[in-house]
PDB file of C-alpha atoms in Angstrom:
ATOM      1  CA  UNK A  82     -51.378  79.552  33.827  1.00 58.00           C
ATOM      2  CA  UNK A  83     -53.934  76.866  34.119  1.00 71.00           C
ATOM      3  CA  UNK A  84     -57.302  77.833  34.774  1.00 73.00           C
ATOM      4  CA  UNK A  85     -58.480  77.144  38.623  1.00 78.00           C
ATOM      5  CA  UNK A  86     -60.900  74.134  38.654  1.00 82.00           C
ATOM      6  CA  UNK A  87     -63.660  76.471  40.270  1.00 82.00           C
ATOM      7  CA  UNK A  88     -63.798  78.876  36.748  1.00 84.00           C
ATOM      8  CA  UNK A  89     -64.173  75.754  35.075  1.00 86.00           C
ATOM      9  CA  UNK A  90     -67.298  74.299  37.129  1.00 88.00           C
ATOM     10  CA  UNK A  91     -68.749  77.824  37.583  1.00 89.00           C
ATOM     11  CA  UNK A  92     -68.374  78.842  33.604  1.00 89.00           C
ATOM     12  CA  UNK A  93     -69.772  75.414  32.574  1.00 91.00           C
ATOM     13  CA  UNK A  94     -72.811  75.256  34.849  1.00 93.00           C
ATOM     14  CA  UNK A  95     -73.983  78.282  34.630  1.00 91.00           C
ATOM     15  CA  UNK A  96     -74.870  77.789  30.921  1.00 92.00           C
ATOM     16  CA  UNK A  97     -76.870  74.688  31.981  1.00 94.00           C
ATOM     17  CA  UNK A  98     -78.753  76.363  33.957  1.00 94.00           C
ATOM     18  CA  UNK A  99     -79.814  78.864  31.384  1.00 94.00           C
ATOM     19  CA  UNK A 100     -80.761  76.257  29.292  1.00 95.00           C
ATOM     20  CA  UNK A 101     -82.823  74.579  31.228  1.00 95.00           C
ATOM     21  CA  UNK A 102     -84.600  78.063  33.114  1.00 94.00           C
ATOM     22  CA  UNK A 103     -85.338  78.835  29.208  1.00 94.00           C
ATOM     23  CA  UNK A 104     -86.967  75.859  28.664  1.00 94.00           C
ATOM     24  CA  UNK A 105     -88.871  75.874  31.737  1.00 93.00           C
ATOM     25  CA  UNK A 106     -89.834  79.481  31.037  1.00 93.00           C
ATOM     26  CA  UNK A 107     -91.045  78.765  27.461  1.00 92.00           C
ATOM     27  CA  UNK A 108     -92.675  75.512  27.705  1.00 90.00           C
ATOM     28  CA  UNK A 109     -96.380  75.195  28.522  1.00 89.00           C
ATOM     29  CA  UNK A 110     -96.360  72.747  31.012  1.00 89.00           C
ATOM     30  CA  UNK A 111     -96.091  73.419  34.565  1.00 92.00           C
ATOM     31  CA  UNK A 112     -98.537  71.403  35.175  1.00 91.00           C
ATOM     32  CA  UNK A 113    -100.949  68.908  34.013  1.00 90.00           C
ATOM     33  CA  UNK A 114    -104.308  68.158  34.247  1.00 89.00           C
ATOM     34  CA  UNK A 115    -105.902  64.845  32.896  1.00 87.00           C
ATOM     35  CA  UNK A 116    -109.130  62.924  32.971  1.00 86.00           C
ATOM     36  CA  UNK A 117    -111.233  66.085  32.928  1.00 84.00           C
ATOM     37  CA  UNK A 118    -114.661  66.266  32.696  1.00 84.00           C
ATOM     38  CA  UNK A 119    -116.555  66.995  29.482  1.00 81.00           C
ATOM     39  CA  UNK A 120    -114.007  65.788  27.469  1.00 82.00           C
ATOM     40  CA  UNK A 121    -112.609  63.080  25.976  1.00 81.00           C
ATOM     41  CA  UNK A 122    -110.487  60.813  28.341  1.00 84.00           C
ATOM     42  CA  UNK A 123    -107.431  60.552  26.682  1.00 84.00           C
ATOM     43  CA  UNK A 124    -107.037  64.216  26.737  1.00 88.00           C
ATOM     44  CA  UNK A 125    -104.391  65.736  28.948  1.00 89.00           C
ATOM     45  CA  UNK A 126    -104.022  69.610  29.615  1.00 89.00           C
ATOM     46  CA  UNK A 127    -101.107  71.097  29.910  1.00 90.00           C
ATOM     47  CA  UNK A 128    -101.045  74.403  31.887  1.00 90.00           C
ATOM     48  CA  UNK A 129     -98.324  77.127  31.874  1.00 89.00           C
ATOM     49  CA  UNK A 130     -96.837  80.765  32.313  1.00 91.00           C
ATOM     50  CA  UNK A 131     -97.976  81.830  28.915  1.00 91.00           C
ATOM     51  CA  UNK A 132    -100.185  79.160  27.493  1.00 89.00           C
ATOM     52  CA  UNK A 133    -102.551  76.460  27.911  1.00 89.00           C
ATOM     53  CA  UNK A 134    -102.677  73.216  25.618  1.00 90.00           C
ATOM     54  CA  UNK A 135    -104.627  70.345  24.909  1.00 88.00           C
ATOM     55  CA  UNK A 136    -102.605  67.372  24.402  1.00 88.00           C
ATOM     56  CA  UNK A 137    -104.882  63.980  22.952  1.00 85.00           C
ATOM     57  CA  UNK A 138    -103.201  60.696  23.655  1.00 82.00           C
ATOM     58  CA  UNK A 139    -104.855  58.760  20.884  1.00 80.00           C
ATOM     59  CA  UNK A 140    -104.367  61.272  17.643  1.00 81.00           C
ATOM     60  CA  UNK A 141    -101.657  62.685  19.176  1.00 82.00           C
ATOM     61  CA  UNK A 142    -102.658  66.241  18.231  1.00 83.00           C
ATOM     62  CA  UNK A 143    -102.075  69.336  20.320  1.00 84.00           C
ATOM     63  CA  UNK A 144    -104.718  72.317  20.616  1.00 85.00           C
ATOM     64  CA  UNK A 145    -103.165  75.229  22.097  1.00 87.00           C
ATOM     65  CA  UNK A 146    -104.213  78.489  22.700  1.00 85.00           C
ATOM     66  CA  UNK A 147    -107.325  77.626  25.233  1.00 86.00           C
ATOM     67  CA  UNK A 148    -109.372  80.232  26.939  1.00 86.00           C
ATOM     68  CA  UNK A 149    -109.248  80.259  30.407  1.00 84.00           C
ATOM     69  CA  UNK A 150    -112.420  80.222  32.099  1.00 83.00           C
ATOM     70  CA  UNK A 151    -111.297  79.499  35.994  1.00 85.00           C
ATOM     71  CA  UNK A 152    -108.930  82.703  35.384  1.00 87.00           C
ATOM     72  CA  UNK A 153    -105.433  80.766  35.903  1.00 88.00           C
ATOM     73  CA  UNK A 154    -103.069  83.117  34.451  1.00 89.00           C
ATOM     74  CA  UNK A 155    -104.579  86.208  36.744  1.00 89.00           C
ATOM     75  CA  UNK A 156    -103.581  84.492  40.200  1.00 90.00           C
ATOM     76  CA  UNK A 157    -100.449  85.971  41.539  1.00 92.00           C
ATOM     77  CA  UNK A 158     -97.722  83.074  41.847  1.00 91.00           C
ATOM     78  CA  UNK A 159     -98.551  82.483  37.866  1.00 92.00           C
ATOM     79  CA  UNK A 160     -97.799  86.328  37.813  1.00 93.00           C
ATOM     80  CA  UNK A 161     -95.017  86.551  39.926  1.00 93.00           C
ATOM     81  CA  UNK A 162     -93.295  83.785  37.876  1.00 93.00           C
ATOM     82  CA  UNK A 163     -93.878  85.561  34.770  1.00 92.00           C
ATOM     83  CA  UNK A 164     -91.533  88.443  35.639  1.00 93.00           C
ATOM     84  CA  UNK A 165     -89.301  86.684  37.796  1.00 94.00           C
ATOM     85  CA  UNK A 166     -88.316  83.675  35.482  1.00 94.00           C
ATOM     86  CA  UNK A 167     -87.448  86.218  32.377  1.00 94.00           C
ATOM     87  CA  UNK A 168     -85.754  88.623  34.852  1.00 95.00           C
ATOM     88  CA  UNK A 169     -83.683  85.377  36.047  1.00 94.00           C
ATOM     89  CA  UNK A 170     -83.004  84.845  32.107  1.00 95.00           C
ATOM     90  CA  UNK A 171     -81.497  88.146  31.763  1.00 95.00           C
ATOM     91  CA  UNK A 172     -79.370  88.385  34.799  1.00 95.00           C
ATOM     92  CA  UNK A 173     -78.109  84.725  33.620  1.00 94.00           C
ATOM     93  CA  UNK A 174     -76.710  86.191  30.256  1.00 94.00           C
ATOM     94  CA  UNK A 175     -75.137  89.224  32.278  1.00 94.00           C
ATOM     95  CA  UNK A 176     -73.387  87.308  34.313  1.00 92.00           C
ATOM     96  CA  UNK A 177     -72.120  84.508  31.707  1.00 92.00           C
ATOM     97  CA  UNK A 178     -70.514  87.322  29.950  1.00 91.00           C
ATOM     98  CA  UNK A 179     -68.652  89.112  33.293  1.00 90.00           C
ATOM     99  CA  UNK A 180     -67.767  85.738  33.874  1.00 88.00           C
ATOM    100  CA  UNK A 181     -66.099  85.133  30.735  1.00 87.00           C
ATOM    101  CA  UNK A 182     -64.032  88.523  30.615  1.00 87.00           C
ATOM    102  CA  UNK A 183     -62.774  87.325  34.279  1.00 82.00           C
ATOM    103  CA  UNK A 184     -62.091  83.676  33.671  1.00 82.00           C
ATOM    104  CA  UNK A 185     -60.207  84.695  30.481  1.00 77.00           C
ATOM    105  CA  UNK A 186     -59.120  81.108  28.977  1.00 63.00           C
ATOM    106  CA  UNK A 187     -57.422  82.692  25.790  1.00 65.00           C
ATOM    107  CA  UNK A 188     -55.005  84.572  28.200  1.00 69.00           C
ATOM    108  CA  UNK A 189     -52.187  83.782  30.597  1.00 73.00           C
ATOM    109  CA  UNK A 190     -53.342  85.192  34.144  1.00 74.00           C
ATOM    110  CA  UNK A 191     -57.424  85.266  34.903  1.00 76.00           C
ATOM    111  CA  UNK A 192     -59.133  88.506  36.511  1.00 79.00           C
ATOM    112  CA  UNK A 193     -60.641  86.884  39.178  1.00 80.00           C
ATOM    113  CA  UNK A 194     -62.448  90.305  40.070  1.00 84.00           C
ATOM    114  CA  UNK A 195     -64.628  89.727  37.481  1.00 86.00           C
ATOM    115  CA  UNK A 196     -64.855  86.452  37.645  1.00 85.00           C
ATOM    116  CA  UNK A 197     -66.021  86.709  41.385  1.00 87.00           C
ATOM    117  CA  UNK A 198     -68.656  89.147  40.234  1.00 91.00           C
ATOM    118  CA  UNK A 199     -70.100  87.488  37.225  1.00 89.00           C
ATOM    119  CA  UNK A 200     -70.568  84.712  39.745  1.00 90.00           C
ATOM    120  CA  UNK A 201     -72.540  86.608  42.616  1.00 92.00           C
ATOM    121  CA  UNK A 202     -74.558  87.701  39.471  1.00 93.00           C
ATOM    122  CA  UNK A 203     -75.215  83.963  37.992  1.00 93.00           C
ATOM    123  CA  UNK A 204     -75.861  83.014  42.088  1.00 94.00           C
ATOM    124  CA  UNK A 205     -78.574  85.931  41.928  1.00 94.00           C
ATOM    125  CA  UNK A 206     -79.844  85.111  38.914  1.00 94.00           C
ATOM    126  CA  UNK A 207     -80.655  80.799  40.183  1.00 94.00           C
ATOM    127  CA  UNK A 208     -82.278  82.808  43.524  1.00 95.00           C
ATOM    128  CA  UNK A 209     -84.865  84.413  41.317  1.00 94.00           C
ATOM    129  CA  UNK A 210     -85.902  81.336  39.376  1.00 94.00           C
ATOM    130  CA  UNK A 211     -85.911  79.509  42.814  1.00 95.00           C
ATOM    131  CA  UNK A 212     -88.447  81.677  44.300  1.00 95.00           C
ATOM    132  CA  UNK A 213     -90.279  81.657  41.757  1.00 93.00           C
ATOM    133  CA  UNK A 214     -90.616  77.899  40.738  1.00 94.00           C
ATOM    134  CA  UNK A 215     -90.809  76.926  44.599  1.00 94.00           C
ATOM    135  CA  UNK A 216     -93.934  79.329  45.172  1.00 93.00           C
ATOM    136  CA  UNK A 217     -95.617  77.857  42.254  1.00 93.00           C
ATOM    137  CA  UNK A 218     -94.745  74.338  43.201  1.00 92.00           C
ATOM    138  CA  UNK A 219     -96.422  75.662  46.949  1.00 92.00           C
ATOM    139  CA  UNK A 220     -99.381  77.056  45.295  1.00 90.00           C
ATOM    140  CA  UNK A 221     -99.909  74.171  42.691  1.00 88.00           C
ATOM    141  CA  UNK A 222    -103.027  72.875  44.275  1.00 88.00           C
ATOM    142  CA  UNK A 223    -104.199  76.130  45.440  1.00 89.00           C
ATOM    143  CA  UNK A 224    -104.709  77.711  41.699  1.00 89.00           C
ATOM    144  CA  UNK A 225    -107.957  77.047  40.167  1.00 87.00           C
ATOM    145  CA  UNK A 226    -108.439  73.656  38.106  1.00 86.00           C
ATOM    146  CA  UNK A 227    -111.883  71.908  36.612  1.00 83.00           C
ATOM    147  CA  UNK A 228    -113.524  69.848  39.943  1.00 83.00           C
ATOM    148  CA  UNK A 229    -113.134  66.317  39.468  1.00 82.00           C
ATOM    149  CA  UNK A 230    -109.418  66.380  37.181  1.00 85.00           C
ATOM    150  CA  UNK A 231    -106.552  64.957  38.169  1.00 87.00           C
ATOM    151  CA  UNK A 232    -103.468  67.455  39.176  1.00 88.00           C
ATOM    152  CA  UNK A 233     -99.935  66.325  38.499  1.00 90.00           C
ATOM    153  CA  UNK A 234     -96.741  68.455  38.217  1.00 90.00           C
ATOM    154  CA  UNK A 235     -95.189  69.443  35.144  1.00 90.00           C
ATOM    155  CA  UNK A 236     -91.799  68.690  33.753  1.00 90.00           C
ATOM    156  CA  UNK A 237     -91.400  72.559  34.103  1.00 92.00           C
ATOM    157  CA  UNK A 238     -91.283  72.505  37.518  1.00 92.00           C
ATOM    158  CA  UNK A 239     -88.337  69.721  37.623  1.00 93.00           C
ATOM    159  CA  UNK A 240     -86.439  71.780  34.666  1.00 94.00           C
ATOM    160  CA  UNK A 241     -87.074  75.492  37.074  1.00 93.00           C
ATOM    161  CA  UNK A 242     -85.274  73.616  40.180  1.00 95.00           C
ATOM    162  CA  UNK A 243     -82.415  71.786  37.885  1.00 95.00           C
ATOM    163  CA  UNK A 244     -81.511  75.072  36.253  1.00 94.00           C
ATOM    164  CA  UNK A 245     -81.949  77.251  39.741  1.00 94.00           C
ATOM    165  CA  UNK A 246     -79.462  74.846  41.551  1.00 95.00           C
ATOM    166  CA  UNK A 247     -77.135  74.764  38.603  1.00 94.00           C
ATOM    167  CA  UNK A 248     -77.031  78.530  38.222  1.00 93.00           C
ATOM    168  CA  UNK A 249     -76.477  79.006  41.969  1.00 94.00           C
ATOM    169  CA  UNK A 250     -73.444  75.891  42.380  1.00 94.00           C
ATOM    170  CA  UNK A 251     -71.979  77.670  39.223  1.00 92.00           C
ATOM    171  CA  UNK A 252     -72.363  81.316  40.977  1.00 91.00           C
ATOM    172  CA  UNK A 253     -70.488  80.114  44.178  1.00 92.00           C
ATOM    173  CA  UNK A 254     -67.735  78.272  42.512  1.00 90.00           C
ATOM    174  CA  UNK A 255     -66.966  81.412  40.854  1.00 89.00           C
ATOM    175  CA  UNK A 256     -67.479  83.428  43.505  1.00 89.00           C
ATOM    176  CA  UNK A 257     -64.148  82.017  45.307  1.00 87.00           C
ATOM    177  CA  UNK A 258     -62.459  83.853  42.854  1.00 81.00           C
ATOM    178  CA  UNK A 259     -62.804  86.068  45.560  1.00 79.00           C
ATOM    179  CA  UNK A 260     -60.497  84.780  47.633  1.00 73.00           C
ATOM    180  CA  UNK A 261     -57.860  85.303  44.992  1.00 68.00           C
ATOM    181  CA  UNK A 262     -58.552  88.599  44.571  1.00 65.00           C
ATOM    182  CA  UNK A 263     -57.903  89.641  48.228  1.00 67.00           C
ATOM    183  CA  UNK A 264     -54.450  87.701  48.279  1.00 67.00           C
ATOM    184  CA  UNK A 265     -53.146  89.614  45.565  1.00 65.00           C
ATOM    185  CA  UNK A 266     -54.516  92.822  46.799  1.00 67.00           C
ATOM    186  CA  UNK A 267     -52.437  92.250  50.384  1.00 66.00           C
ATOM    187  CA  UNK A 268     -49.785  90.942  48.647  1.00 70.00           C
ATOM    188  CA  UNK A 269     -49.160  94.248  46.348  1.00 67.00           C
ATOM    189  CA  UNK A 270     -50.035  96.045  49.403  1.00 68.00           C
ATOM    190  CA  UNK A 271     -47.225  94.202  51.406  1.00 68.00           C
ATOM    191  CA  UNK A 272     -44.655  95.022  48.572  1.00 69.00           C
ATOM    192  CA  UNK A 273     -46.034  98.851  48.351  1.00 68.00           C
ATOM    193  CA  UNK A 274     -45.142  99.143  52.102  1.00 64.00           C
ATOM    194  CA  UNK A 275     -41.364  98.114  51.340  1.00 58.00           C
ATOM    195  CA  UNK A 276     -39.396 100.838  50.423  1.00 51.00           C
ATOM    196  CA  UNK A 277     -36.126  99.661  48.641  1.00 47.00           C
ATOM    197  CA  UNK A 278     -33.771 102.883  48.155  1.00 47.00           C
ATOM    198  CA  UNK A 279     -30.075 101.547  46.489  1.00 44.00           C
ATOM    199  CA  UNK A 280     -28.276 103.557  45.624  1.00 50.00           C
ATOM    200  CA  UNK A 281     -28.771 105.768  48.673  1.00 51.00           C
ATOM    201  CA  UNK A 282     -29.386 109.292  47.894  1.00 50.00           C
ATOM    202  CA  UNK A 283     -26.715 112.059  48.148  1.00 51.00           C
ATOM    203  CA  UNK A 284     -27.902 113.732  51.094  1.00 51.00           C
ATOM    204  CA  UNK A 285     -27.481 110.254  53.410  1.00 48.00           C
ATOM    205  CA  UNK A 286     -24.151 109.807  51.738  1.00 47.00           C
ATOM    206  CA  UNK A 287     -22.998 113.342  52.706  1.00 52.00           C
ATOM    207  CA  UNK A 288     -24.254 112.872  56.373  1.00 49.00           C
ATOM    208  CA  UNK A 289     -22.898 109.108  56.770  1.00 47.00           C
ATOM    209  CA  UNK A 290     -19.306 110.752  55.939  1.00 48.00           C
ATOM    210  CA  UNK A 291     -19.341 113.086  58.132  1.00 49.00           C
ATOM    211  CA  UNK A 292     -20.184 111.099  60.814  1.00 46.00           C
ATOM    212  CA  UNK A 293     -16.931 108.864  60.225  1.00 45.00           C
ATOM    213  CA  UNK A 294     -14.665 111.392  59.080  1.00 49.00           C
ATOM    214  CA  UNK A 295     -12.482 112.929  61.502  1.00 49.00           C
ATOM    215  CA  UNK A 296     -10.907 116.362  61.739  1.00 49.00           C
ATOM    216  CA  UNK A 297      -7.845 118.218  63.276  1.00 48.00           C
ATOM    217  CA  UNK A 298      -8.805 121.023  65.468  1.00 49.00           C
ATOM    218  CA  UNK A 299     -11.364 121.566  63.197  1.00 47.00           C
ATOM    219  CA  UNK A 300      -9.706 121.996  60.007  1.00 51.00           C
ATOM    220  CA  UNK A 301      -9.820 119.317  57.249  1.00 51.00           C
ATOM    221  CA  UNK A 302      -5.850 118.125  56.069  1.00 49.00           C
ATOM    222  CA  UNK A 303      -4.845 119.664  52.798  1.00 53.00           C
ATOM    223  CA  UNK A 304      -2.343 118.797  49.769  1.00 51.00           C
ATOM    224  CA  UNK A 305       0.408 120.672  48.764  1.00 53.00           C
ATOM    225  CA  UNK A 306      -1.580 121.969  45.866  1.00 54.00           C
ATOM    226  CA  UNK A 307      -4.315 123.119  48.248  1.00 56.00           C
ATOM    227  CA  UNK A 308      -6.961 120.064  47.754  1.00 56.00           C
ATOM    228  CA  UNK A 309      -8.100 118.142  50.433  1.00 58.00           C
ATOM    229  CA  UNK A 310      -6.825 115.364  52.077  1.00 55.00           C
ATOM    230  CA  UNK A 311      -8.917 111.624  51.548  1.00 57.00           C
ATOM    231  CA  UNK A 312     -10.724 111.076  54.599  1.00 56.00           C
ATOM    232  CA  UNK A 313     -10.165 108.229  56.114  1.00 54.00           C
ATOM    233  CA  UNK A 314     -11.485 106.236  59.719  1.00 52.00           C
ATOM    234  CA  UNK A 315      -8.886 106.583  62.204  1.00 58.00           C
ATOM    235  CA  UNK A 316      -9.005 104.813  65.839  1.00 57.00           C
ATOM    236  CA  UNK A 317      -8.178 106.362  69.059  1.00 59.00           C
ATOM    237  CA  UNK A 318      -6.998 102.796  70.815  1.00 59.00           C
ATOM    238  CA  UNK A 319      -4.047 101.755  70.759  1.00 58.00           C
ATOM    239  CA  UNK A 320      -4.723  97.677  69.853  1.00 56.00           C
ATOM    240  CA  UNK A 321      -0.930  96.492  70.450  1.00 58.00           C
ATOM    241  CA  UNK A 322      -0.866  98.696  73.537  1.00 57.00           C
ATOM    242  CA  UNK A 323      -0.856  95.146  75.321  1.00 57.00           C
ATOM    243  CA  UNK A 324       1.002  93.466  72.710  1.00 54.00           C
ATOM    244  CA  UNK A 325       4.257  95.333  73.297  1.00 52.00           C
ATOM    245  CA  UNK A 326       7.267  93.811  75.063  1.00 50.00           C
ATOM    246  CA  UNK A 327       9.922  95.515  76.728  1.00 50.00           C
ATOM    247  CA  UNK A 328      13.415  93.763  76.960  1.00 47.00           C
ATOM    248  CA  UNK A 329      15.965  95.365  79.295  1.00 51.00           C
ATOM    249  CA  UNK A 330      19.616  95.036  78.487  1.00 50.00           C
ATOM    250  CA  UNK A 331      21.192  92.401  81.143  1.00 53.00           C
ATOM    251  CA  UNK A 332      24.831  93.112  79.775  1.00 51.00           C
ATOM    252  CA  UNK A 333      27.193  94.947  82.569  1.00 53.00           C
ATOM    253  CA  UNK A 334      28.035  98.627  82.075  1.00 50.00           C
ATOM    254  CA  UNK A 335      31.130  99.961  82.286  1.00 50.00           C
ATOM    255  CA  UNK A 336      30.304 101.876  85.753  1.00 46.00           C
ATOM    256  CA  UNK A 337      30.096  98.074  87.169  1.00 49.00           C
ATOM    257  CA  UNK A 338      33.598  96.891  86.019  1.00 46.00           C
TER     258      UNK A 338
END
């Protein structure tokens, strides 16, 4: 059987999406600051979940590992993100691998059960990456920066939305499997509710006899050797009763002569 086109787009998505929630996760740059005061002007600073870098334009050298003076990594979308982008991670995997023991390529007939619930976990997974990128991107001018920098978004950001949409296109694709599942369910549940019973049993055979075979004041014929007769379906009507002719004799008898 060949695999429904909405596996296929769910099971290669979702994978994407990991990807590129991973790299969002890991990468220090959510966003950037440049042309910051007290230091050189080529220098650009790239702020993230877990660290904060100093990229220089000219050398092209990268410091990482700054302190953080305006306390950035205390405020509470930078906090929130932290434990919802890993969490997303994690519930990503778990529902790759449900999704691959439903979709089942190296087999003849899917299990779109699990299929269906490997992609309700990958669509949960690209909500909690969602929430947490878009409340960062709503807070991004709102957390503490040096007065007097400029404030750009990071290509974090752009990687946190690509990977949340993937994951949750992926999750609904697979979650029509679904639909599937509830057709076969009514239609073994349609087939259950048939009962086929050939032969019949000896009981009905017994009772459908007697009901069609007749007997003579109330005793059964007999053999000469004392078994019983074959029964056999006799009618009452007469069919030819209208059938039958009679022909009188038109030749003189001898009382007329």
């Amino acid at each position: 059987m060949r695999t429904p086109t909405p596996m296929i787009v769910g099971i290669v998505l979702g994978p994407c999406g990991l990807v590129l929630n991973l790299t969002s996760t890991l990468a220090p740059t959510w966003r950037d600051l440049s042309n910051i005061p007290h230091k050189a002007f080529d220098v650009i600073q790239h702020q993230g979940l877990w660290d904060i870098c100093d990229e220089s334009q000219s050398r092209r050298e990268t410091q990482c590992g700054i302190q953080d003076d305006l306390q950035y990594f205390s405020q509470q979308p930078v906090q929130v993100a932290k434990g919802l982008m890993p969490a997303s991670l994690a519930v990503t995997v778990l529902g790759l691998v449900v999704a691959s023991l439903g979709v089942r390529c190296w087999q003849e007939v899917p299990h779109y059960l699990l299929a269906g619930l490997g992609g309700l976990t990958l669509f949960i997974s690209g909500l909690l990456s969602l929430i947490a990128v878009s409340w960062y991107n709503y807070e991004l001018y709102r957390l503490p920066f040096t007065a007097g920098s400029t404030l750009v978004v990071g290509y974090c950001l752009v990687l946190g939305y690509l990977g949340s949409c993937l994951e949750i296109i992926g999750g609904i694709s697979l979650t029509i499997s679904f639909g599937h599942c509830c057709k076969e369910r009514k239609m073994k549940k349609a087939a259950s509710s048939v009962n086929y019973s050939y032969p019949p049993s000896r009981q009905e055979g017994s009772t459908t006899a007697a009901a069609i075979s007749p007997t003579t004041g109330g005793r059964d014929f007999q053999l000469d050797n004392g078994s019983p007769m074959p029964r056999s379906y006799t009618n009452s009507l007469d069919v030819l009763e209208d059938e039958t002719v009679s022909y009188r004799s038109r030749l003189p008898c001898d009382s007329d002569v």
